[in-house]
């Protein structure tokens, strides 16, 4: 998992996930989960092709901002144990 | 915050809450007008010796007391729907804060560009300093910038809770496994108090929320200090 420090924007420039029209309503659970999946899929595909994973940072920042820390830790634990239910 | 013997809603500190206050005044005025009209009519009916025992049809009055309530209901529905759609407007938040409900405290996560994560417990009555509010103060207040739209994502780690701040017109359920979004936008700095609004066990009444709204510049200083 990449370091948050590396993505920190310069002081005075604020970044937060923009409005995503795929998830316009109050329930943002899927927004968080989808970006988490997209980040891992992006990293897997880019690594397989031998390319830099820098473009995947967008998905990382979005899911890191949106998803509760406990959810992220639980999912990462499941990925490490091979029990994660999502398709990556 | 609420004050003793308060009758109405708390002072509004967000644009939506201002609209809700006006709507509440409008709806309550209609309620008072109808109630006084009905009470007056009842008093008239009960204080006369005249009788009318042969009413066969009353087309005019029947039409009036169908059309008039329909018009009144429309005049209540239209502002109500206007405000409802206003709460759903797309705005571009500057900051995303997550809050997780626990039994029996709230925890806040600021993860846009720092790894800040803290718990917010109520201060027990015995530990209050003079002048502090009983059952409302917390050890770590949620510090936020004022006059900026903030995306609040609310969820729970155990049972149902509800994150409410009346003076900002906010109340959103905290449901385990679900991430609910609401937009927070305060028009002025200050301390805004709220309480858990969904029964969640023995200390449901003892897990308050305190928002400390400060100017953006001061928020930047605070966030630099805490990260």
Short mmCIF file of C-alpha atoms in Angstrom, two decimals:
data_model
loop_
_atom_site.label_atom_id
_atom_site.label_comp_id
_atom_site.label_asym_id
_atom_site.label_seq_id
_atom_site.Cartn_x
_atom_site.Cartn_y
_atom_site.Cartn_z
CA UNK A 1 0.00 0.00 0.00
CA UNK A 2 1.37 3.38 -0.92
CA UNK A 3 2.27 6.04 1.53
CA UNK A 4 -0.19 8.86 2.06
CA UNK A 5 2.71 11.27 2.55
CA UNK A 6 3.72 10.78 -1.05
CA UNK A 7 0.35 11.98 -2.28
CA UNK A 8 0.05 14.94 0.06
CA UNK A 9 -0.71 18.07 -1.99
CA UNK A 10 1.35 21.20 -1.32
CA UNK A 11 0.15 23.37 1.53
CA UNK A 12 -2.71 25.58 0.47
CA UNK A 13 -3.85 23.25 -2.30
CA UNK A 14 -6.74 21.12 -1.15
CA UNK A 15 -7.90 17.97 -2.78
CA UNK A 16 -10.90 15.87 -2.01
CA UNK A 17 -12.64 13.31 -4.23
CA UNK A 18 -14.83 15.12 -6.77
CA UNK A 19 -18.50 14.43 -7.36
CA UNK A 20 -18.83 11.08 -9.14
CA UNK A 21 -22.00 10.96 -11.26
CA UNK A 22 -22.01 7.16 -11.07
CA UNK A 23 -22.90 7.53 -7.39
CA UNK A 24 -25.10 10.60 -7.13
CA UNK A 25 -27.12 9.61 -4.06
CA UNK A 26 -26.71 9.45 -0.35
CA UNK A 27 -25.39 5.91 -0.28
CA UNK A 28 -21.68 6.15 -1.08
CA UNK A 29 -20.72 2.60 -0.03
CA UNK A 30 -20.29 1.49 -3.61
CA UNK A 31 -18.22 4.59 -4.45
CA UNK A 32 -15.66 3.66 -1.79
CA UNK A 33 -15.64 -0.05 -2.69
CA UNK A 34 -15.45 0.54 -6.45
CA UNK A 35 -12.42 2.81 -6.12
CA UNK A 36 -10.73 0.32 -3.84
CA UNK A 37 -11.26 -2.42 -6.42
CA UNK A 38 -10.20 -0.13 -9.27
CA UNK A 39 -6.97 0.76 -7.48
CA UNK A 40 -5.96 -2.85 -6.95
CA UNK A 41 -7.00 -3.87 -10.45
CA UNK A 42 -5.04 -0.96 -11.89
CA UNK A 43 -1.92 -1.85 -9.91
CA UNK A 44 -2.21 -5.52 -10.91
CA UNK A 45 -2.66 -4.74 -14.60
CA UNK A 46 0.06 -2.10 -14.77
CA UNK A 47 2.52 -4.34 -12.93
CA UNK A 48 1.70 -7.24 -15.23
CA UNK A 49 2.46 -5.04 -18.23
CA UNK A 50 5.63 -3.73 -16.58
CA UNK A 51 4.39 -0.12 -16.53
CA UNK A 52 4.52 2.46 -13.75
CA UNK A 53 1.59 2.38 -11.32
CA UNK A 54 1.60 6.17 -10.99
CA UNK A 55 -1.78 6.64 -12.81
CA UNK A 56 -3.36 4.35 -10.22
CA UNK A 57 -2.70 6.98 -7.51
CA UNK A 58 -6.00 8.70 -8.33
CA UNK A 59 -7.97 5.63 -7.27
CA UNK A 60 -5.84 5.32 -4.16
CA UNK A 61 -6.53 8.88 -3.09
CA UNK A 62 -10.24 8.56 -3.72
CA UNK A 63 -10.69 5.32 -1.78
CA UNK A 64 -8.38 6.50 0.99
CA UNK A 65 -10.49 9.64 1.41
CA UNK A 66 -13.84 7.93 1.21
CA UNK A 67 -13.46 4.55 2.87
CA UNK A 68 -13.42 4.22 6.64
CA UNK A 69 -9.98 3.16 7.85
CA UNK A 70 -11.37 0.02 9.53
CA UNK A 71 -12.88 -1.14 6.22
CA UNK A 72 -9.59 -0.57 4.38
CA UNK A 73 -7.63 -2.47 7.03
CA UNK A 74 -10.11 -5.35 6.96
CA UNK A 75 -10.02 -5.61 3.17
CA UNK A 76 -6.22 -5.42 3.04
CA UNK A 77 -6.06 -8.18 5.68
CA UNK A 78 -8.40 -10.30 3.57
CA UNK A 79 -6.30 -9.70 0.47
CA UNK A 80 -3.19 -10.78 2.37
CA UNK A 81 -4.99 -13.92 3.58
CA UNK A 82 -6.49 -14.64 0.16
CA UNK A 83 -10.06 -14.36 1.48
CA UNK A 84 -11.06 -11.08 -0.19
CA UNK A 85 -14.42 -11.56 -1.92
CA UNK A 86 -14.01 -8.98 -4.68
CA UNK A 87 -12.59 -9.72 -8.11
CA UNK A 88 -9.15 -8.15 -8.46
CA UNK B 1 -27.05 24.76 21.02
CA UNK B 2 -30.31 24.43 22.91
CA UNK B 3 -31.02 26.72 25.83
CA UNK B 4 -33.35 26.18 28.81
CA UNK B 5 -37.09 26.67 28.25
CA UNK B 6 -36.44 26.91 24.51
CA UNK B 7 -39.67 26.78 22.49
CA UNK B 8 -38.62 26.87 18.85
CA UNK B 9 -35.81 25.49 16.74
CA UNK B 10 -32.18 26.41 17.41
CA UNK B 11 -30.73 29.41 15.56
CA UNK B 12 -29.78 28.44 12.03
CA UNK B 13 -26.10 28.31 11.13
CA UNK B 14 -26.35 26.90 7.65
CA UNK B 15 -28.32 27.97 4.56
CA UNK B 16 -30.49 24.85 4.57
CA UNK B 17 -31.39 25.31 8.22
CA UNK B 18 -32.42 28.91 7.53
CA UNK B 19 -34.79 27.64 4.85
CA UNK B 20 -36.12 25.01 7.23
CA UNK B 21 -36.77 27.67 9.87
CA UNK B 22 -38.82 29.75 7.43
CA UNK B 23 -40.70 26.67 6.28
CA UNK B 24 -41.42 25.68 9.86
CA UNK B 25 -42.79 29.18 10.58
CA UNK B 26 -44.97 28.97 7.47
CA UNK B 27 -46.35 25.50 8.28
CA UNK B 28 -46.91 26.36 11.94
CA UNK B 29 -48.78 29.55 11.00
CA UNK B 30 -51.10 27.48 8.82
CA UNK B 31 -51.62 25.07 11.70
CA UNK B 32 -52.45 27.93 14.10
CA UNK B 33 -54.85 29.53 11.60
CA UNK B 34 -56.74 26.30 11.00
CA UNK B 35 -56.87 25.47 14.70
CA UNK B 36 -58.18 28.90 15.64
CA UNK B 37 -60.76 28.76 12.86
CA UNK B 38 -61.96 25.34 14.00
CA UNK B 39 -62.04 26.35 17.68
CA UNK B 40 -63.94 29.52 16.81
CA UNK B 41 -66.46 27.55 14.76
CA UNK B 42 -66.93 25.04 17.58
CA UNK B 43 -67.50 27.84 20.06
CA UNK B 44 -70.08 29.37 17.73
CA UNK B 45 -71.86 26.04 17.35
CA UNK B 46 -72.01 25.46 21.09
CA UNK B 47 -73.27 28.91 22.09
CA UNK B 48 -76.44 29.34 20.12
CA UNK B 49 -80.04 28.38 20.80
CA UNK B 50 -80.87 28.36 17.06
CA UNK B 51 -81.38 25.04 15.31
CA UNK B 52 -81.54 23.88 11.71
CA UNK B 53 -82.93 20.38 11.41
CA UNK B 54 -83.56 20.08 7.69
CA UNK B 55 -80.24 20.31 5.89
CA UNK B 56 -80.62 18.50 2.61
CA UNK B 57 -77.70 19.61 0.52
CA UNK B 58 -74.81 22.00 1.05
CA UNK B 59 -73.06 22.16 -2.28
CA UNK B 60 -71.41 25.52 -1.74
CA UNK B 61 -69.83 24.78 1.62
CA UNK B 62 -68.79 21.28 0.52
CA UNK B 63 -66.99 22.73 -2.50
CA UNK B 64 -65.28 25.36 -0.35
CA UNK B 65 -64.05 22.94 2.25
CA UNK B 66 -62.59 20.73 -0.44
CA UNK B 67 -60.91 23.37 -2.56
CA UNK B 68 -59.51 25.37 0.36
CA UNK B 69 -57.71 22.44 2.10
CA UNK B 70 -56.31 21.35 -1.26
CA UNK B 71 -54.91 24.84 -1.78
CA UNK B 72 -53.48 24.90 1.74
CA UNK B 73 -51.82 21.52 1.26
CA UNK B 74 -50.31 22.69 -2.02
CA UNK B 75 -48.94 25.78 -0.29
CA UNK B 76 -47.26 23.49 2.23
CA UNK B 77 -46.01 20.93 -0.29
CA UNK B 78 -44.35 23.34 -2.71
CA UNK B 79 -41.86 24.96 -0.28
CA UNK B 80 -41.26 21.57 1.30
CA UNK B 81 -40.26 19.98 -1.99
CA UNK B 82 -38.16 23.02 -2.87
CA UNK B 83 -36.11 22.53 0.28
CA UNK B 84 -35.91 18.79 -0.26
CA UNK B 85 -34.38 19.27 -3.69
CA UNK B 86 -32.11 21.97 -2.30
CA UNK B 87 -30.56 19.44 0.07
CA UNK B 88 -29.72 17.27 -2.95
CA UNK B 89 -27.86 19.92 -4.90
CA UNK B 90 -24.47 18.97 -6.24
CA UNK B 91 -21.84 21.13 -4.62
CA UNK B 92 -18.09 20.64 -4.78
CA UNK B 93 -16.84 19.84 -1.33
CA UNK B 94 -13.46 21.08 -0.25
CA UNK B 95 -12.91 18.45 2.40
CA UNK B 96 -14.10 14.93 3.24
CA UNK B 97 -14.52 13.84 6.86
CA UNK B 98 -15.61 10.39 7.95
CA UNK B 99 -17.37 9.74 11.20
CA UNK B 100 -17.94 6.29 12.67
CA UNK B 101 -20.46 5.65 15.41
CA UNK B 102 -19.48 3.28 18.19
CA UNK B 103 -21.06 2.23 21.42
CA UNK B 104 -20.85 4.90 22.86
CA UNK B 105 -18.71 7.53 21.18
CA UNK B 106 -18.00 9.00 17.76
CA UNK B 107 -14.68 8.72 15.97
CA UNK B 108 -13.57 11.08 13.22
CA UNK B 109 -11.20 10.41 10.34
CA UNK B 110 -9.53 13.13 8.30
CA UNK B 111 -7.78 11.26 5.50
CA UNK B 112 -7.75 13.63 2.52
CA UNK B 113 -4.16 14.64 3.03
CA UNK B 114 -3.33 13.62 6.55
CA UNK B 115 -3.73 10.52 8.66
CA UNK B 116 -5.79 11.99 11.46
CA UNK B 117 -8.08 9.75 13.40
CA UNK B 118 -9.47 10.44 16.89
CA UNK B 119 -12.23 9.42 19.26
CA UNK B 120 -14.67 11.87 20.76
CA UNK B 121 -16.04 10.85 24.17
CA UNK B 122 -18.49 12.81 26.27
CA UNK B 123 -16.94 14.55 29.27
CA UNK B 124 -18.50 12.99 32.42
CA UNK B 125 -20.48 15.44 34.55
CA UNK B 126 -18.02 15.18 37.44
CA UNK B 127 -15.15 16.29 35.19
CA UNK B 128 -16.80 19.37 33.74
CA UNK B 129 -15.11 22.71 34.18
CA UNK B 130 -17.30 25.64 35.32
CA UNK B 131 -19.42 26.99 32.48
CA UNK B 132 -19.30 23.80 30.39
CA UNK B 133 -22.51 22.15 29.25
CA UNK B 134 -23.66 18.97 30.98
CA UNK B 135 -23.99 15.90 28.70
CA UNK B 136 -22.91 17.96 25.68
CA UNK B 137 -19.17 18.55 25.96
CA UNK B 138 -16.61 16.18 24.48
CA UNK B 139 -12.90 15.70 24.99
CA UNK B 140 -11.88 16.08 21.32
CA UNK B 141 -14.02 18.43 19.27
CA UNK B 142 -14.37 18.04 15.54
CA UNK B 143 -12.52 21.03 14.08
CA UNK B 144 -13.74 22.15 10.65
CA UNK B 145 -13.34 25.18 8.35
CA UNK B 146 -16.37 27.47 8.15
CA UNK B 147 -18.11 28.70 5.00
CA UNK B 148 -16.87 25.71 3.01
CA UNK B 149 -18.92 22.75 1.80
CA UNK B 150 -17.65 19.66 3.57
CA UNK B 151 -18.57 16.12 2.61
CA UNK B 152 -19.47 14.13 5.74
CA UNK B 153 -19.47 10.36 5.37
CA UNK B 154 -21.21 8.65 8.23
CA UNK B 155 -21.18 5.01 9.20
CA UNK B 156 -21.11 2.79 12.24
CA UNK B 157 -18.87 0.09 13.62
CA UNK B 158 -21.52 -1.74 15.60
CA UNK B 159 -25.20 -0.81 15.90
CA UNK B 160 -27.39 1.92 14.42
CA UNK B 161 -26.58 5.45 15.49
CA UNK B 162 -27.50 8.81 14.01
CA UNK B 163 -25.25 11.83 13.60
CA UNK B 164 -27.25 14.98 14.21
CA UNK B 165 -26.40 18.69 14.56
CA UNK B 166 -29.69 20.63 14.76
CA UNK B 167 -28.32 24.14 14.25
CA UNK B 168 -26.88 23.07 10.90
CA UNK B 169 -30.02 21.14 9.96
CA UNK B 170 -28.17 17.82 9.83
CA UNK B 171 -29.29 14.37 10.82
CA UNK B 172 -27.99 11.28 9.07
CA UNK B 173 -28.26 7.68 10.21
CA UNK B 174 -25.07 5.75 10.90
CA UNK B 175 -25.65 2.25 9.57
CA UNK B 176 -23.05 -0.52 9.85
CA UNK B 177 -21.85 -1.57 6.40
CA UNK B 178 -23.22 1.52 4.70
CA UNK B 179 -21.61 4.88 4.02
CA UNK B 180 -24.09 7.76 4.12
CA UNK B 181 -23.14 11.11 2.71
CA UNK B 182 -24.33 14.54 3.78
CA UNK B 183 -23.01 18.05 3.08
CA UNK B 184 -22.09 20.37 5.89
CA UNK B 185 -21.78 24.10 5.37
CA UNK B 186 -21.69 26.55 8.29
CA UNK B 187 -22.20 30.26 7.75
CA UNK B 188 -20.40 31.36 10.89
CA UNK B 189 -17.70 30.18 13.29
CA UNK B 190 -18.52 28.73 16.67
CA UNK B 191 -19.38 25.60 18.57
CA UNK B 192 -22.29 23.53 17.33
CA UNK B 193 -23.69 20.76 19.48
CA UNK B 194 -25.66 17.66 18.62
CA UNK B 195 -26.55 14.31 20.12
CA UNK B 196 -26.85 10.74 18.90
CA UNK B 197 -30.32 10.37 17.41
CA UNK B 198 -30.89 6.64 17.11
CA UNK B 199 -31.28 4.39 20.13
CA UNK B 200 -28.09 2.42 20.50
CA UNK B 201 -27.92 0.98 23.99
CA UNK B 202 -27.44 2.15 27.53
CA UNK B 203 -25.33 5.24 26.81
CA UNK B 204 -27.24 6.44 23.78
CA UNK B 205 -27.93 9.78 25.50
CA UNK B 206 -24.26 10.20 26.37
CA UNK B 207 -22.47 10.35 23.04
CA UNK B 208 -22.71 13.96 21.88
CA UNK B 209 -21.20 15.67 18.85
CA UNK B 210 -19.39 19.00 19.04
CA UNK B 211 -18.30 20.80 15.89
CA UNK B 212 -15.79 23.61 16.23
CA UNK B 213 -16.05 25.77 13.11
CA UNK B 214 -13.09 28.09 12.54
CA UNK B 215 -11.82 30.24 9.64
CA UNK B 216 -10.02 28.36 6.90
CA UNK B 217 -6.63 29.91 7.71
CA UNK B 218 -6.83 28.72 11.31
CA UNK B 219 -7.97 25.30 10.11
CA UNK B 220 -4.86 25.03 7.95
CA UNK B 221 -2.72 25.88 11.01
CA UNK B 222 -4.57 23.32 13.12
CA UNK B 223 -4.26 20.59 10.52
CA UNK B 224 -0.53 21.30 10.12
CA UNK B 225 -0.13 20.95 13.89
CA UNK B 226 -2.03 17.69 14.15
CA UNK B 227 -0.59 15.85 11.17
#
